[in-house]
Amino acid sequence: MKDKVDGVLIVSIYFPSFKGNFPNDCRRFLAQTLPRYLKDYTDKIEPLNYSLIRYIPMDAVLKENKNNKEEKKLRISGKAAGGQYTYIIKGATPEFFRKLFDFLEERKNRKIDEFLGNYNVILGNFISRGDLDEY
């Protein structure tokens, strides 16, 4: 890994179960707690966008496929499965990534945050507008 990295960072957290406050607790953690903890290991970490990760329960999908009639549309509400935040980072050091994973693992293992189940981290160093011939 280079000495310092610039790019887009996406951190996704999956809830181990669901409670009504999990989406907001997750949003606050990703928008405030995580950047505050990591700010000393990067030149810039700017939270951009929070999104809920949702799913449709499988029993609803099976009912919809079984009763494949257009006139009988099922109204299915999705359930929140997790949350994810997108950040812009500039000048992130290798220590930044070690601290990121250590922090998430520690809080998950010690059950400090009830909403923190499995997670994933995605780092992109360029954004394509659809014309990949440039690369």
mmCIF file of C-alpha atoms in Angstrom:
data_model
loop_
_atom_site.group_PDB
_atom_site.id
_atom_site.type_symbol
_atom_site.label_atom_id
_atom_site.label_comp_id
_atom_site.label_asym_id
_atom_site.label_seq_id
_atom_site.Cartn_x
_atom_site.Cartn_y
_atom_site.Cartn_z
ATOM 1 C CA MET A 1 0.000 0.000 0.000
ATOM 2 C CA LYS A 2 1.193 3.518 -0.742
ATOM 3 C CA ASP A 3 2.226 5.771 2.101
ATOM 4 C CA LYS A 4 -0.975 7.818 1.786
ATOM 5 C CA VAL A 5 -4.258 7.105 0.007
ATOM 6 C CA ASP A 6 -6.981 9.387 -1.379
ATOM 7 C CA GLY A 7 -10.374 8.110 -2.454
ATOM 8 C CA VAL A 8 -13.891 7.117 -1.542
ATOM 9 C CA LEU A 9 -14.411 4.952 1.532
ATOM 10 C CA ILE A 10 -17.652 3.053 2.155
ATOM 11 C CA VAL A 11 -18.245 1.435 5.543
ATOM 12 C CA SER A 12 -21.272 -0.895 5.783
ATOM 13 C CA ILE A 13 -22.584 -2.295 9.056
ATOM 14 C CA TYR A 14 -25.121 -5.137 9.209
ATOM 15 C CA PHE A 15 -27.426 -5.339 12.222
ATOM 16 C CA PRO A 16 -27.295 -8.628 14.192
ATOM 17 C CA SER A 17 -31.028 -8.251 14.881
ATOM 18 C CA PHE A 18 -33.422 -5.360 14.616
ATOM 19 C CA LYS A 19 -34.472 -2.782 17.151
ATOM 20 C CA GLY A 20 -36.182 0.478 16.322
ATOM 21 C CA ASN A 21 -33.198 2.637 17.250
ATOM 22 C CA PHE A 22 -30.533 0.705 15.290
ATOM 23 C CA PRO A 23 -30.695 2.803 12.070
ATOM 24 C CA ASN A 24 -30.245 6.115 13.921
ATOM 25 C CA ASP A 25 -27.606 4.748 16.294
ATOM 26 C CA CYS A 26 -25.682 3.369 13.316
ATOM 27 C CA ARG A 27 -25.973 6.701 11.448
ATOM 28 C CA ARG A 28 -24.643 8.670 14.443
ATOM 29 C CA PHE A 29 -21.791 6.193 14.954
ATOM 30 C CA LEU A 30 -20.724 6.330 11.298
ATOM 31 C CA ALA A 31 -21.168 10.111 10.951
ATOM 32 C CA GLN A 32 -19.581 11.216 14.226
ATOM 33 C CA THR A 33 -17.817 8.553 16.310
ATOM 34 C CA LEU A 34 -15.862 6.819 13.538
ATOM 35 C CA PRO A 35 -14.516 9.985 11.827
ATOM 36 C CA ARG A 36 -13.602 11.520 15.207
ATOM 37 C CA TYR A 37 -11.616 8.389 16.107
ATOM 38 C CA LEU A 38 -9.811 8.250 12.718
ATOM 39 C CA LYS A 39 -9.113 11.961 12.113
ATOM 40 C CA ASP A 40 -5.512 11.777 13.421
ATOM 41 C CA TYR A 41 -4.557 9.171 10.779
ATOM 42 C CA THR A 42 -5.698 11.048 7.672
ATOM 43 C CA ASP A 43 -5.520 14.565 6.275
ATOM 44 C CA LYS A 44 -9.283 14.573 5.710
ATOM 45 C CA ILE A 45 -12.254 12.314 6.366
ATOM 46 C CA GLU A 46 -15.521 13.853 5.243
ATOM 47 C CA PRO A 47 -18.813 11.982 5.730
ATOM 48 C CA LEU A 48 -20.933 12.384 2.588
ATOM 49 C CA ASN A 49 -23.963 10.136 2.595
ATOM 50 C CA TYR A 50 -25.758 7.633 4.841
ATOM 51 C CA SER A 51 -27.924 4.885 3.383
ATOM 52 C CA LEU A 52 -29.979 2.118 4.888
ATOM 53 C CA ILE A 53 -29.382 -1.400 3.641
ATOM 54 C CA ARG A 54 -32.796 -2.992 3.242
ATOM 55 C CA TYR A 55 -34.145 -6.386 2.283
ATOM 56 C CA ILE A 56 -37.518 -7.911 1.487
ATOM 57 C CA PRO A 57 -38.394 -10.900 3.699
ATOM 58 C CA MET A 58 -38.078 -14.194 1.776
ATOM 59 C CA ASP A 59 -41.540 -15.435 2.758
ATOM 60 C CA ALA A 60 -43.041 -12.390 1.011
ATOM 61 C CA VAL A 61 -41.000 -13.096 -2.119
ATOM 62 C CA LEU A 62 -42.171 -16.733 -2.131
ATOM 63 C CA LYS A 63 -45.817 -15.672 -1.809
ATOM 64 C CA GLU A 64 -45.395 -13.224 -4.656
ATOM 65 C CA ASN A 65 -43.878 -15.895 -6.936
ATOM 66 C CA LYS A 66 -46.465 -18.505 -5.973
ATOM 67 C CA ASN A 67 -49.403 -16.202 -6.678
ATOM 68 C CA ASN A 68 -48.000 -14.772 -9.877
ATOM 69 C CA LYS A 69 -51.100 -12.733 -10.762
ATOM 70 C CA GLU A 70 -50.807 -9.138 -11.858
ATOM 71 C CA GLU A 71 -54.116 -8.058 -10.354
ATOM 72 C CA LYS A 72 -53.050 -9.217 -6.916
ATOM 73 C CA LYS A 73 -49.963 -7.191 -6.055
ATOM 74 C CA LEU A 74 -48.500 -7.714 -2.626
ATOM 75 C CA ARG A 75 -47.573 -4.674 -0.578
ATOM 76 C CA ILE A 76 -44.357 -5.662 1.083
ATOM 77 C CA SER A 77 -42.412 -3.425 3.394
ATOM 78 C CA GLY A 78 -38.665 -3.946 3.429
ATOM 79 C CA LYS A 79 -36.769 -4.361 6.662
ATOM 80 C CA ALA A 80 -33.587 -2.499 7.594
ATOM 81 C CA ALA A 81 -30.659 -4.912 7.541
ATOM 82 C CA GLY A 82 -27.920 -2.348 8.170
ATOM 83 C CA GLY A 83 -26.521 1.046 7.312
ATOM 84 C CA GLN A 84 -23.632 2.388 5.294
ATOM 85 C CA TYR A 85 -21.776 5.670 5.098
ATOM 86 C CA THR A 86 -19.741 7.037 2.214
ATOM 87 C CA TYR A 87 -16.730 9.222 3.001
ATOM 88 C CA ILE A 88 -14.135 11.197 1.054
ATOM 89 C CA ILE A 89 -10.682 10.538 2.472
ATOM 90 C CA LYS A 90 -7.434 12.320 1.665
ATOM 91 C CA GLY A 91 -3.993 11.361 2.856
ATOM 92 C CA ALA A 92 -5.049 8.223 4.749
ATOM 93 C CA THR A 93 -2.024 6.402 6.142
ATOM 94 C CA PRO A 94 -1.663 2.614 6.498
ATOM 95 C CA GLU A 95 -2.220 3.208 10.220
ATOM 96 C CA PHE A 96 -5.645 4.691 9.332
ATOM 97 C CA PHE A 97 -6.802 1.340 7.926
ATOM 98 C CA ARG A 98 -5.354 -0.671 10.826
ATOM 99 C CA LYS A 99 -7.119 1.627 13.305
ATOM 100 C CA LEU A 100 -10.373 1.441 11.319
ATOM 101 C CA PHE A 101 -10.510 -2.369 11.420
ATOM 102 C CA ASP A 102 -9.242 -2.600 15.013
ATOM 103 C CA PHE A 103 -11.851 -0.069 16.179
ATOM 104 C CA LEU A 104 -14.735 -1.868 14.447
ATOM 105 C CA GLU A 105 -13.576 -5.292 15.686
ATOM 106 C CA GLU A 106 -13.112 -4.125 19.263
ATOM 107 C CA ARG A 107 -16.529 -2.481 19.454
ATOM 108 C CA LYS A 108 -18.179 -5.510 17.831
ATOM 109 C CA ASN A 109 -16.457 -8.073 20.067
ATOM 110 C CA ARG A 110 -17.024 -6.114 23.269
ATOM 111 C CA LYS A 111 -20.642 -5.476 22.228
ATOM 112 C CA ILE A 112 -20.233 -1.756 22.930
ATOM 113 C CA ASP A 113 -22.710 -0.929 20.168
ATOM 114 C CA GLU A 114 -25.737 -3.261 19.968
ATOM 115 C CA PHE A 115 -26.306 -2.486 16.282
ATOM 116 C CA LEU A 116 -22.776 -3.494 15.219
ATOM 117 C CA GLY A 117 -22.838 -6.940 13.626
ATOM 118 C CA ASN A 118 -20.854 -7.886 10.547
ATOM 119 C CA TYR A 119 -19.342 -5.091 8.504
ATOM 120 C CA ASN A 120 -17.414 -4.456 5.328
ATOM 121 C CA VAL A 121 -15.160 -1.695 4.074
ATOM 122 C CA ILE A 122 -14.749 -0.684 0.443
ATOM 123 C CA LEU A 123 -12.071 1.714 -0.810
ATOM 124 C CA GLY A 124 -12.177 3.192 -4.306
ATOM 125 C CA ASN A 125 -9.493 5.446 -5.679
ATOM 126 C CA PHE A 126 -11.366 6.578 -8.779
ATOM 127 C CA ILE A 127 -14.954 7.092 -9.836
ATOM 128 C CA SER A 128 -15.934 6.238 -13.390
ATOM 129 C CA ARG A 129 -18.587 8.119 -15.271
ATOM 130 C CA GLY A 130 -19.106 5.121 -17.543
ATOM 131 C CA ASP A 131 -16.212 5.603 -19.996
ATOM 132 C CA LEU A 132 -13.693 2.968 -18.932
ATOM 133 C CA ASP A 133 -11.607 3.362 -22.109
ATOM 134 C CA GLU A 134 -9.692 6.101 -20.285
ATOM 135 C CA TYR A 135 -8.277 3.547 -17.835
#
